[in-house]
XYZ file of C-alpha atoms in Angstrom:
702
model
C -27.025 188.003 -102.690
C -27.144 191.613 -104.015
C -26.638 192.063 -107.733
C -26.018 195.673 -108.872
C -24.317 197.490 -111.698
C -22.197 200.633 -111.405
C -23.556 203.662 -113.270
C -27.197 202.761 -112.897
C -29.132 205.977 -112.207
C -30.565 206.494 -108.719
C -34.082 207.688 -108.383
C -35.263 209.752 -105.472
C -37.763 207.828 -103.291
C -41.277 209.205 -103.200
C -41.052 209.230 -99.404
C -38.348 209.005 -96.761
C -38.129 206.033 -94.374
C -38.368 207.527 -90.932
C -38.796 205.976 -87.525
C -42.331 207.352 -87.318
C -43.155 205.519 -90.563
C -42.151 202.190 -89.051
C -44.143 202.949 -85.892
C -47.215 203.716 -88.007
C -46.636 200.610 -90.139
C -46.277 198.448 -87.001
C -49.540 199.827 -85.640
C -51.355 199.125 -88.884
C -50.039 195.569 -88.832
C -51.108 195.025 -85.256
C -54.613 196.223 -86.164
C -54.917 193.776 -89.048
C -57.716 191.241 -88.546
C -56.324 188.610 -90.903
C -53.255 187.570 -92.854
C -54.808 189.025 -96.005
C -55.155 192.440 -94.368
C -51.507 192.212 -93.154
C -50.453 191.479 -96.724
C -52.402 194.442 -98.009
C -50.972 196.823 -95.335
C -47.430 195.666 -96.088
C -47.664 195.893 -99.874
C -49.305 199.373 -99.773
C -46.677 200.692 -97.302
C -43.798 199.380 -99.409
C -45.202 200.809 -102.656
C -45.646 204.132 -100.899
C -42.060 204.231 -99.742
C -40.323 202.700 -102.763
C -40.685 203.651 -106.463
C -41.936 200.138 -107.380
C -44.901 199.495 -109.616
C -45.715 196.033 -108.262
C -45.410 194.168 -105.036
C -45.682 190.361 -105.288
C -45.797 188.150 -102.148
C -45.752 184.370 -102.427
C -46.566 182.289 -99.356
C -45.234 178.762 -98.908
C -47.019 175.674 -97.637
C -45.457 172.977 -95.365
C -43.796 171.356 -98.374
C -42.188 174.623 -99.564
C -44.547 175.127 -102.522
C -46.377 178.387 -103.136
C -49.991 177.880 -102.125
C -51.052 181.587 -101.974
C -50.142 184.607 -104.115
C -50.765 188.277 -103.295
C -50.245 190.993 -105.852
C -50.501 194.792 -105.311
C -49.890 196.842 -108.420
C -49.878 200.425 -109.614
C -49.618 199.275 -113.228
C -52.531 199.537 -115.659
C -52.199 195.970 -117.045
C -52.101 192.866 -114.812
C -49.556 190.074 -114.995
C -50.359 187.109 -117.213
C -49.915 183.480 -116.125
C -46.447 183.279 -117.685
C -45.262 186.222 -115.619
C -46.810 184.690 -112.501
C -44.895 181.456 -113.125
C -41.633 183.445 -113.519
C -42.175 185.231 -110.227
C -43.008 181.976 -108.513
C -39.749 180.620 -109.745
C -37.817 183.568 -108.199
C -39.660 182.886 -104.926
C -38.521 179.290 -104.974
C -34.931 180.481 -105.541
C -35.172 182.851 -102.587
C -36.475 180.010 -100.406
C -33.333 178.007 -101.178
C -30.776 180.817 -100.853
C -32.583 182.755 -98.132
C -30.651 185.893 -99.242
C -31.876 189.134 -100.879
C -31.843 189.348 -104.660
C -31.416 192.701 -106.471
C -31.579 192.839 -110.285
C -31.014 196.533 -110.952
C -31.586 196.774 -114.704
C -33.063 195.135 -117.742
C -29.867 193.401 -118.781
C -29.626 191.651 -115.408
C -33.259 190.564 -115.735
C -32.677 189.134 -119.181
C -29.551 187.278 -118.114
C -31.309 185.667 -115.175
C -32.146 181.949 -115.695
C -35.731 181.949 -114.315
C -37.643 183.329 -117.267
C -37.617 186.944 -116.056
C -36.734 188.085 -119.616
C -40.431 187.663 -120.397
C -41.258 190.490 -117.961
C -41.642 194.067 -119.247
C -40.143 195.536 -116.055
C -36.660 197.072 -115.748
C -35.581 196.035 -112.199
C -36.499 193.538 -109.445
C -35.761 193.283 -105.757
C -36.537 190.032 -103.809
C -36.461 189.192 -100.116
C -37.180 185.944 -98.272
C -39.897 186.294 -95.686
C -38.256 184.748 -92.685
C -39.082 184.959 -88.971
C -36.202 184.691 -86.480
C -33.976 183.046 -89.120
C -35.955 179.776 -88.700
C -39.465 179.808 -90.166
C -39.642 180.627 -93.867
C -43.117 181.848 -94.818
C -42.570 182.994 -98.377
C -40.882 185.658 -100.504
C -41.414 189.392 -101.270
C -40.746 190.765 -104.762
C -40.736 194.431 -105.911
C -40.861 195.230 -109.677
C -39.705 198.558 -111.050
C -40.522 200.113 -114.416
C -37.059 201.750 -114.574
C -33.608 200.609 -113.522
C -33.157 200.980 -109.800
C -30.350 200.339 -107.355
C -31.220 199.800 -103.717
C -28.989 201.547 -101.188
C -27.884 199.642 -98.073
C -30.183 201.855 -95.964
C -33.144 201.147 -98.226
C -32.350 197.409 -98.226
C -32.178 197.477 -94.436
C -35.494 199.361 -94.275
C -37.074 196.876 -96.687
C -35.857 193.991 -94.608
C -37.239 195.712 -91.466
C -40.667 195.938 -93.144
C -40.460 192.314 -94.161
C -39.438 191.312 -90.639
C -42.381 193.189 -89.073
C -44.751 191.546 -91.568
C -43.276 188.118 -90.705
C -43.776 188.695 -87.019
C -47.482 189.494 -87.511
C -47.893 186.772 -90.177
C -46.328 184.262 -87.720
C -49.110 185.103 -85.315
C -51.817 184.654 -87.956
C -50.046 181.570 -89.316
C -50.019 179.980 -85.854
C -53.684 180.943 -85.354
C -54.489 179.359 -88.698
C -52.523 176.269 -87.797
C -54.388 176.021 -84.510
C -57.690 176.597 -86.295
C -56.871 173.927 -88.844
C -55.786 171.483 -86.152
C -59.022 172.133 -84.315
C -60.946 171.725 -87.567
C -59.027 168.547 -88.312
C -59.791 167.221 -84.807
C -63.493 168.045 -85.218
C -63.424 166.457 -88.662
C -61.820 163.309 -87.260
C -64.378 163.127 -84.433
C -67.323 163.774 -86.749
C -66.002 161.273 -89.238
C -65.475 158.652 -86.498
C -69.062 159.160 -85.314
C -70.392 158.826 -88.862
C -68.286 155.829 -89.861
C -69.127 153.933 -86.635
C -72.845 154.597 -87.025
C -73.229 151.546 -89.260
C -71.568 148.199 -89.916
C -73.477 147.609 -93.111
C -70.936 147.909 -95.911
C -73.250 149.510 -98.547
C -74.394 152.117 -95.976
C -70.811 152.641 -94.844
C -69.618 153.260 -98.406
C -72.386 155.846 -98.871
C -71.430 157.607 -95.644
C -67.772 157.635 -96.771
C -68.648 159.196 -100.116
C -70.782 161.927 -98.533
C -67.970 162.715 -96.082
C -65.394 162.796 -98.876
C -67.530 165.206 -100.907
C -67.969 167.499 -97.851
C -64.224 167.572 -96.997
C -62.715 167.693 -100.471
C -65.422 169.367 -102.593
C -64.867 166.806 -105.355
C -67.425 165.967 -108.056
C -67.153 162.184 -107.744
C -65.402 159.528 -105.794
C -64.723 155.833 -106.279
C -63.801 153.303 -103.615
C -61.701 150.303 -104.713
C -60.937 147.235 -102.611
C -57.692 145.292 -103.080
C -57.624 141.503 -103.371
C -54.002 140.320 -103.023
C -54.849 136.751 -104.044
C -56.162 137.706 -107.492
C -54.152 140.951 -107.754
C -57.347 142.797 -108.648
C -58.917 146.106 -107.647
C -62.687 145.697 -107.301
C -65.035 148.685 -107.442
C -66.986 148.731 -104.162
C -68.923 151.928 -104.914
C -68.813 155.203 -106.823
C -70.791 158.313 -105.857
C -71.132 161.899 -106.993
C -70.989 165.006 -104.808
C -74.630 164.625 -103.842
C -74.059 161.067 -102.569
C -75.840 159.555 -105.581
C -74.367 156.697 -107.702
C -71.843 158.349 -110.014
C -72.074 155.901 -112.910
C -68.358 156.229 -113.697
C -67.295 154.417 -116.890
C -64.982 152.101 -115.038
C -64.728 148.345 -115.123
C -65.984 146.506 -112.102
C -62.604 144.912 -111.642
C -59.087 146.115 -112.562
C -56.057 143.929 -112.848
C -53.504 145.697 -110.615
C -50.353 144.817 -112.677
C -51.857 146.805 -115.526
C -51.686 149.979 -113.372
C -48.102 150.324 -112.154
C -48.554 153.585 -110.305
C -51.447 152.243 -108.206
C -49.549 148.987 -107.692
C -46.656 150.980 -106.253
C -49.031 152.761 -103.879
C -50.249 149.418 -102.551
C -46.741 147.974 -102.208
C -45.140 147.153 -98.855
C -43.410 150.601 -98.843
C -46.722 152.501 -99.194
C -47.756 154.988 -96.521
C -50.944 156.884 -95.761
C -49.109 160.132 -96.660
C -48.460 158.987 -100.227
C -50.863 160.073 -102.906
C -50.915 160.572 -106.688
C -52.585 163.399 -108.582
C -53.304 162.647 -112.276
C -54.209 165.312 -114.812
C -54.645 163.445 -118.122
C -55.092 166.556 -120.276
C -51.891 168.191 -119.014
C -49.510 165.261 -119.092
C -48.191 163.253 -121.991
C -47.994 159.893 -120.308
C -48.365 156.263 -121.314
C -49.419 155.273 -117.770
C -52.634 153.271 -117.685
C -53.801 155.481 -114.825
C -53.903 158.533 -117.160
C -56.010 156.579 -119.676
C -58.302 155.417 -116.856
C -58.925 158.988 -115.654
C -59.250 160.361 -119.138
C -62.197 158.163 -119.933
C -64.078 159.562 -116.967
C -63.993 163.079 -118.602
C -62.694 164.683 -115.387
C -59.745 167.140 -115.371
C -57.898 165.715 -112.378
C -57.928 162.756 -110.086
C -56.347 162.211 -106.671
C -55.516 158.628 -105.748
C -55.124 157.971 -102.058
C -54.192 154.517 -100.587
C -56.348 152.967 -97.889
C -53.993 151.433 -95.324
C -54.760 149.837 -91.949
C -51.806 148.914 -89.715
C -49.625 149.019 -92.790
C -51.774 146.573 -94.737
C -53.192 147.805 -98.065
C -57.006 147.539 -98.238
C -57.681 149.518 -101.377
C -57.712 152.968 -102.924
C -59.771 156.153 -102.898
C -60.170 157.923 -106.286
C -61.360 161.472 -106.092
C -62.381 163.196 -109.348
C -62.545 166.959 -109.968
C -63.426 169.012 -113.028
C -60.780 171.581 -111.933
C -57.151 171.039 -112.838
C -54.857 170.945 -109.871
C -52.700 173.787 -111.148
C -55.372 176.169 -112.432
C -54.970 179.820 -111.694
C -56.954 181.033 -108.731
C -57.046 177.752 -106.879
C -56.246 174.078 -106.676
C -58.418 170.988 -107.027
C -56.581 169.423 -104.116
C -55.035 172.104 -101.790
C -52.766 171.104 -98.875
C -55.645 171.318 -96.389
C -57.638 168.837 -98.399
C -54.653 166.465 -98.732
C -53.993 166.603 -94.944
C -57.610 165.906 -94.036
C -57.844 163.219 -96.704
C -54.917 161.411 -95.114
C -56.714 161.450 -91.749
C -59.957 160.391 -93.348
C -58.320 157.582 -95.308
C -56.961 156.022 -92.129
C -60.413 156.148 -90.532
C -62.060 154.790 -93.690
C -59.602 151.890 -93.668
C -60.306 151.055 -90.059
C -64.055 151.391 -90.603
C -63.898 149.040 -93.558
C -61.957 146.494 -91.511
C -64.545 146.665 -88.750
C -67.377 146.344 -91.262
C -65.604 143.460 -92.977
C -65.150 141.635 -89.672
C -68.802 142.221 -88.826
C -69.919 141.173 -92.264
C -67.732 138.098 -92.066
C -69.204 137.147 -88.692
C -72.664 137.892 -90.014
C -72.070 135.699 -93.048
C -70.759 132.952 -90.859
C -73.893 133.171 -88.685
C -76.104 133.283 -91.754
C -74.240 130.307 -93.240
C -74.591 128.389 -89.987
C -78.338 129.162 -89.849
C -78.685 128.185 -93.501
C -76.810 124.949 -92.870
C -79.023 124.215 -89.910
C -82.142 124.991 -91.984
C -80.967 122.861 -94.890
C -80.008 120.028 -92.569
C -83.471 120.132 -90.961
C -85.082 120.234 -94.413
C -82.938 117.327 -95.657
C -83.759 115.245 -92.582
C -87.473 115.757 -93.232
C -87.293 113.357 -96.191
C -85.819 109.988 -96.901
C -86.430 110.127 -100.618
C -83.378 110.909 -102.780
C -85.243 113.026 -105.314
C -86.918 115.058 -102.584
C -83.548 115.615 -100.900
C -81.953 116.954 -104.061
C -84.966 119.249 -104.767
C -84.685 120.634 -101.222
C -80.977 121.169 -101.782
C -81.440 123.318 -104.922
C -84.305 125.301 -103.400
C -82.415 126.062 -100.179
C -78.883 126.593 -101.480
C -79.739 129.759 -103.426
C -79.989 131.733 -100.208
C -76.352 130.949 -99.451
C -74.807 130.657 -102.957
C -76.822 132.480 -105.680
C -76.969 130.937 -109.138
C -78.590 131.279 -112.541
C -78.554 127.538 -113.223
C -78.062 124.598 -110.894
C -77.669 120.930 -111.865
C -77.326 117.743 -109.768
C -75.789 114.756 -111.529
C -75.736 111.249 -110.012
C -73.171 108.675 -110.966
C -74.602 105.572 -112.648
C -71.939 103.256 -113.853
C -69.406 105.352 -115.747
C -71.890 108.123 -116.512
C -73.210 111.268 -114.787
C -76.996 111.406 -115.177
C -79.323 114.330 -114.460
C -81.159 113.904 -111.150
C -82.721 117.402 -110.807
C -82.037 120.938 -112.006
C -83.096 124.629 -111.765
C -82.908 127.688 -114.054
C -82.408 125.971 -117.398
C -85.954 126.972 -118.445
C -84.792 130.582 -119.013
C -82.289 129.298 -121.559
C -84.891 126.957 -123.172
C -82.773 123.894 -122.214
C -85.080 122.216 -119.712
C -85.941 119.216 -121.930
C -82.354 118.812 -123.067
C -80.982 118.750 -119.539
C -83.730 116.477 -118.263
C -82.400 113.544 -120.320
C -78.712 114.552 -120.044
C -76.110 111.790 -119.658
C -72.374 112.469 -119.681
C -69.621 109.839 -119.602
C -67.269 110.818 -116.798
C -64.206 110.282 -118.988
C -65.451 112.959 -121.421
C -65.576 115.769 -118.863
C -62.334 117.221 -117.514
C -64.255 119.128 -114.878
C -66.039 116.094 -113.489
C -62.906 114.002 -113.648
C -60.986 116.667 -111.670
C -63.608 116.833 -108.916
C -63.936 113.039 -108.861
C -60.237 112.539 -108.516
C -59.468 115.059 -105.765
C -62.850 115.043 -104.068
C -62.731 118.872 -103.751
C -64.885 121.741 -105.108
C -63.755 123.469 -108.267
C -64.259 127.217 -108.922
C -63.700 129.047 -112.220
C -64.270 132.775 -111.643
C -64.475 133.670 -115.351
C -65.224 131.019 -117.984
C -64.577 133.479 -120.806
C -60.840 133.411 -120.136
C -60.661 129.568 -120.206
C -59.075 128.474 -123.470
C -61.410 126.498 -125.674
C -64.473 126.965 -123.488
C -67.849 126.456 -125.180
C -71.331 126.621 -123.617
C -72.704 123.208 -122.624
C -75.085 121.677 -120.028
C -72.449 122.077 -117.248
C -71.907 125.796 -118.014
C -74.626 127.510 -119.984
C -73.303 131.089 -119.956
C -69.840 132.621 -119.979
C -69.786 133.825 -116.412
C -68.635 132.226 -113.191
C -68.746 128.477 -112.503
C -68.724 126.397 -109.322
C -68.926 122.660 -108.841
C -68.517 120.172 -106.008
C -68.624 116.351 -105.794
C -71.137 114.589 -103.555
C -68.814 112.338 -101.563
C -69.804 109.922 -98.805
C -67.707 107.133 -97.348
C -64.952 107.909 -99.846
C -67.303 107.257 -102.759
C -68.450 109.852 -105.298
C -72.249 109.706 -105.495
C -72.619 112.609 -107.890
C -71.952 116.269 -108.567
C -73.572 119.664 -107.900
C -72.812 122.296 -110.570
C -73.732 126.002 -110.280
C -73.368 128.632 -113.016
C -73.976 132.385 -112.997
C -73.755 134.747 -115.937
C -71.836 137.342 -113.890
C -68.070 136.998 -114.396
C -65.896 136.924 -111.320
C -68.773 136.122 -109.000
C -67.769 132.835 -107.443
C -64.790 132.851 -105.092
C -62.995 130.285 -102.919
C -65.296 131.365 -100.121
C -68.281 130.128 -102.159
C -66.418 126.890 -102.805
C -65.955 126.457 -99.045
C -69.691 126.978 -98.435
C -70.585 124.546 -101.165
C -68.259 121.884 -99.715
C -69.982 122.130 -96.314
C -73.436 121.878 -97.911
C -72.607 118.958 -100.184
C -71.198 116.974 -97.261
C -74.613 117.228 -95.594
C -76.335 116.293 -98.829
C -74.123 113.293 -99.523
C -74.800 111.931 -96.052
C -78.566 112.485 -96.567
C -78.370 110.603 -99.857
C -76.607 107.673 -98.162
C -79.364 107.614 -95.508
C -82.004 107.755 -98.215
C -80.400 104.880 -100.069
C -80.249 102.832 -96.850
C -83.867 103.637 -96.173
C -84.785 102.718 -99.743
C -82.983 99.418 -99.433
C -84.635 98.743 -96.105
C -88.008 99.658 -97.563
C -87.427 97.341 -100.505
C -86.342 94.606 -98.154
C -89.624 95.062 -96.262
C -91.666 94.649 -99.465
C -89.576 92.180 -101.504
C -89.428 88.418 -101.204
C -85.721 87.725 -100.756
C -85.872 84.337 -102.575
C -87.632 85.233 -105.805
C -87.243 89.073 -106.012
C -90.995 89.433 -106.370
C -93.017 91.514 -103.921
C -93.999 89.778 -100.670
C -97.475 88.943 -99.433
C -97.718 91.978 -97.191
C -96.915 94.463 -99.911
C -99.314 92.661 -102.268
C -102.193 93.109 -99.801
C -101.434 96.886 -99.521
C -101.160 97.297 -103.280
C -104.393 95.374 -103.869
C -106.378 97.725 -101.600
C -104.811 100.763 -103.194
C -105.592 99.565 -106.687
C -109.185 98.728 -105.706
C -109.605 102.374 -104.447
C -108.014 103.798 -107.594
C -110.230 101.650 -109.825
C -113.309 102.928 -108.004
C -112.229 106.559 -108.513
C -111.313 106.283 -112.161
C -113.646 103.420 -113.174
C -110.892 101.414 -114.848
C -110.803 97.607 -114.783
C -108.500 95.703 -112.435
C -107.682 92.028 -112.816
C -105.933 89.439 -110.660
C -104.228 86.163 -111.541
C -103.442 83.502 -108.913
C -100.698 81.134 -110.099
C -99.646 77.792 -108.529
C -96.781 75.489 -109.503
C -98.153 71.992 -110.244
C -96.791 69.082 -108.182
C -94.155 71.227 -106.519
C -94.135 69.103 -103.389
C -92.909 66.161 -105.433
C -89.948 68.237 -106.640
C -88.962 69.130 -103.041
C -89.345 65.505 -101.962
C -87.309 64.167 -104.945
C -84.561 66.792 -105.396
C -84.582 68.628 -102.108
C -85.634 72.176 -101.044
C -82.581 73.997 -102.511
C -83.553 72.751 -105.957
C -87.122 73.808 -105.324
C -85.875 77.284 -104.345
C -83.952 77.568 -107.618
C -87.055 76.656 -109.636
C -89.125 79.282 -107.803
C -86.469 81.915 -108.480
C -86.319 81.068 -112.229
C -90.096 80.913 -112.496
C -90.440 84.456 -111.068
C -87.863 85.698 -113.598
C -89.862 84.145 -116.482
C -93.037 85.763 -115.237
C -91.407 89.211 -115.127
C -90.327 88.872 -118.746
C -93.978 88.467 -119.756
C -95.473 91.220 -117.638
C -95.699 95.013 -118.083
C -93.817 97.416 -115.864
C -97.124 98.567 -114.374
C -98.045 94.945 -113.393
C -97.220 93.708 -109.872
C -95.831 90.203 -109.293
C -95.946 88.913 -105.703
C -95.121 85.619 -103.980
C -98.386 84.862 -102.233
C -97.058 81.930 -100.260
C -95.030 78.739 -100.862
C -95.193 77.993 -104.570
C -98.195 80.270 -105.155
C -97.860 83.687 -106.900
C -100.278 86.567 -107.429
C -100.213 88.945 -110.410
C -102.054 92.263 -110.024
C -102.960 93.787 -113.420
C -104.124 97.430 -113.363
C -106.246 98.702 -116.266
C -106.736 95.137 -117.593
C -110.220 93.915 -118.648
C -111.188 90.265 -118.077
C -111.336 89.373 -121.774
C -107.563 89.791 -122.030
C -106.689 87.449 -119.168
C -106.802 84.253 -121.254
C -104.170 85.545 -123.688
C -101.806 86.737 -120.934
C -102.291 83.477 -119.034
C -101.402 81.463 -122.127
C -98.121 83.314 -122.396
C -97.324 82.523 -118.771
C -98.302 78.850 -119.249
C -96.003 78.571 -122.309
C -93.121 80.342 -120.492
C -93.159 77.443 -117.963
C -94.260 74.367 -119.957
C -92.110 74.876 -123.048
C -88.711 75.260 -121.343
C -87.441 72.932 -118.612
C -85.751 74.461 -115.517
C -81.946 73.972 -115.432
C -80.884 73.245 -111.873
C -77.562 71.560 -110.913
C -77.127 70.004 -114.361
C -80.705 68.679 -114.179
C -83.510 69.600 -116.518
C -86.818 69.608 -114.695
C -90.028 70.181 -116.624
C -92.881 71.902 -114.756
C -96.378 73.307 -115.384
C -98.543 75.857 -113.670
C -102.238 76.345 -113.050
C -103.846 79.821 -113.221
C -107.041 81.296 -111.998
C -108.228 84.814 -112.862
C -110.844 87.343 -111.710
C -111.680 91.031 -112.404
C -112.998 93.919 -110.371
C -115.831 94.905 -110.295
C -117.164 92.093 -112.564
C -116.413 89.223 -110.238
C -116.070 90.966 -106.879
C -117.083 94.092 -104.924
C -113.977 94.345 -102.743
C -110.439 93.032 -102.248
C -111.282 89.886 -100.263
C -113.960 88.922 -102.749
C -111.556 89.427 -105.655
C -108.956 87.133 -103.995
C -111.615 84.572 -103.267
C -112.892 84.599 -106.862
C -109.401 84.256 -108.365
C -108.540 81.491 -105.857
C -111.689 79.531 -106.762
C -110.810 79.828 -110.459
C -107.342 78.460 -109.664
C -108.880 75.503 -107.809
C -111.042 74.777 -110.874
C -107.891 74.742 -113.098
C -106.308 72.170 -110.852
C -109.550 70.184 -110.644
C -109.784 69.988 -114.447
C -106.259 68.696 -115.078
C -103.808 71.506 -114.242
C -101.600 73.351 -116.766
C -104.506 75.584 -117.724
C -106.258 78.914 -117.027
C -109.744 79.347 -115.610
C -111.693 82.566 -115.300
C -113.903 83.269 -112.308
C -117.630 82.761 -112.717
C -119.783 85.885 -113.166
C -122.565 86.462 -110.631
C -125.435 84.035 -111.368
C -123.181 81.793 -113.531
C -122.866 78.133 -112.461
C -119.891 75.905 -113.012
C -120.038 72.947 -115.356
């Protein structure tokens, strides 16, 4: 396209285009050491041969945008940014039409639709820089201070100059492309070596940030991971250009639907070549992404998706204090974008490898922890000890701020053991805590489905208030203790960090609680077996064997603490006559009822044992001898004043009691038994239904 106007004055050229000139020009181009030198040679030659005041050359990148501008001028004042933008617009027009443009006078400049009316020049000539009609490298513009009409010969000469430049520039361009490919390859290899040097995710994130800073020259970067289940972007790390924590004012977790542009980048149609550049100060936008970047105080941000085999893993956010369209450079030039795409693919693969390794490591750690906890649990057959071991060991697998174990008693959940409530000054409150199951929706839910329950953020639960089950508004995790399809209790963990507990933690807790529930069942079985070994099955009192052990232990304790210990031997009067008259089953019923009456009169610290047949022993710690008569009288009345009801019969009975104290009446356990037994014999000898105290040393019986 050549636009001219008849009558426009022709100016004589300062020089004549001769064949020798083109030979000299070609030699100078061949001698150029770089594309910049070739640009300078070309512009100076053209300005020497044509009466133009300025020569503007815009070079295109692979996407057809001007990435480099070269200006040679004979004018005293340089072009401002507005004029630069107008010339760039002309270059874009030439790239589309690929035909020369000649605007021979001021009127034609003003009537042009690309903003050229803002220029002070009088004429303009433009040529596309094209090599062999295929590769388009840019555009050449000449600006004249006076109206000027280009002759066909001059246009042909100008095109010849442009063609020679394009031939040389194609050489430099190819060299630059090869250099960049080599640099990209070296970068890929170096990055691969760096990213495969560690499988530790924190170390890997640091290596990624340092590499990003080196390649892109950004001031800060942020790495976000994508969780499809919760639709959240979680901040993995943020670093500055020195590889130090950047401290960006960003939330630890972003809800992806609130950021539509980033959501689009992580959609199924996303590709590694897609990216988004945000300049919050230069765009009037209501996008949440602009607000997000604006609060960081940076001028521009490049968002690059992290994709591995088409699956979105997260985003890279690169922050720069330079706007992407600033004069003299770009925050994110094409070279940076190209290398970033390559790097993002490697980063994604490295993160996958690290995640797989970390997952396997966590599984091994969990298996080792389970084994350790199982061994620890098997080391004890006491329920309280088992639960204490659980809370001490579980923190290595599932961290917590507070932990609470509740056991089911009837229709209530009762505190068995706890950790961490001291820091909230709630230890005494939680120690005596009892909660009806029908008053807790959380416990009811776990009891009904038998599954763990996780609440990532209590603060978003409607109506939530702090209580013993959840002290702080963070993350909550609970699991029932289920064995043989029966809920034995609950384990409840609470941390003050929102979003901490995940379904993975719930899975771990379920595996642990299954071990604990089984250990509790074994402990209960052991406890029942232990009780069976120490309890008389007929009366419910302790048996003779346990009494002998307890007597020796109490004697030793009395010696250490110098406290009195007393013993009563009790015998049912004429019991043989009852068995002979009514039969042994009736006698068994009387023995059972008699033991129950004794227990009602004794303290919890006293020990009642069936010594043999119808004879019972009562061990009384911290009881002086002068109190035995009163206690014995209560026992005598408990039997004599109320007949035994057996098979619609009322059978009246009495007992005889003998008592002795250590160390007053004996020096050891056998002597104490002998002294009490002798006192019992005296009670029977003097008429039964009475109490007799053992004789003191040197005392003689009446």
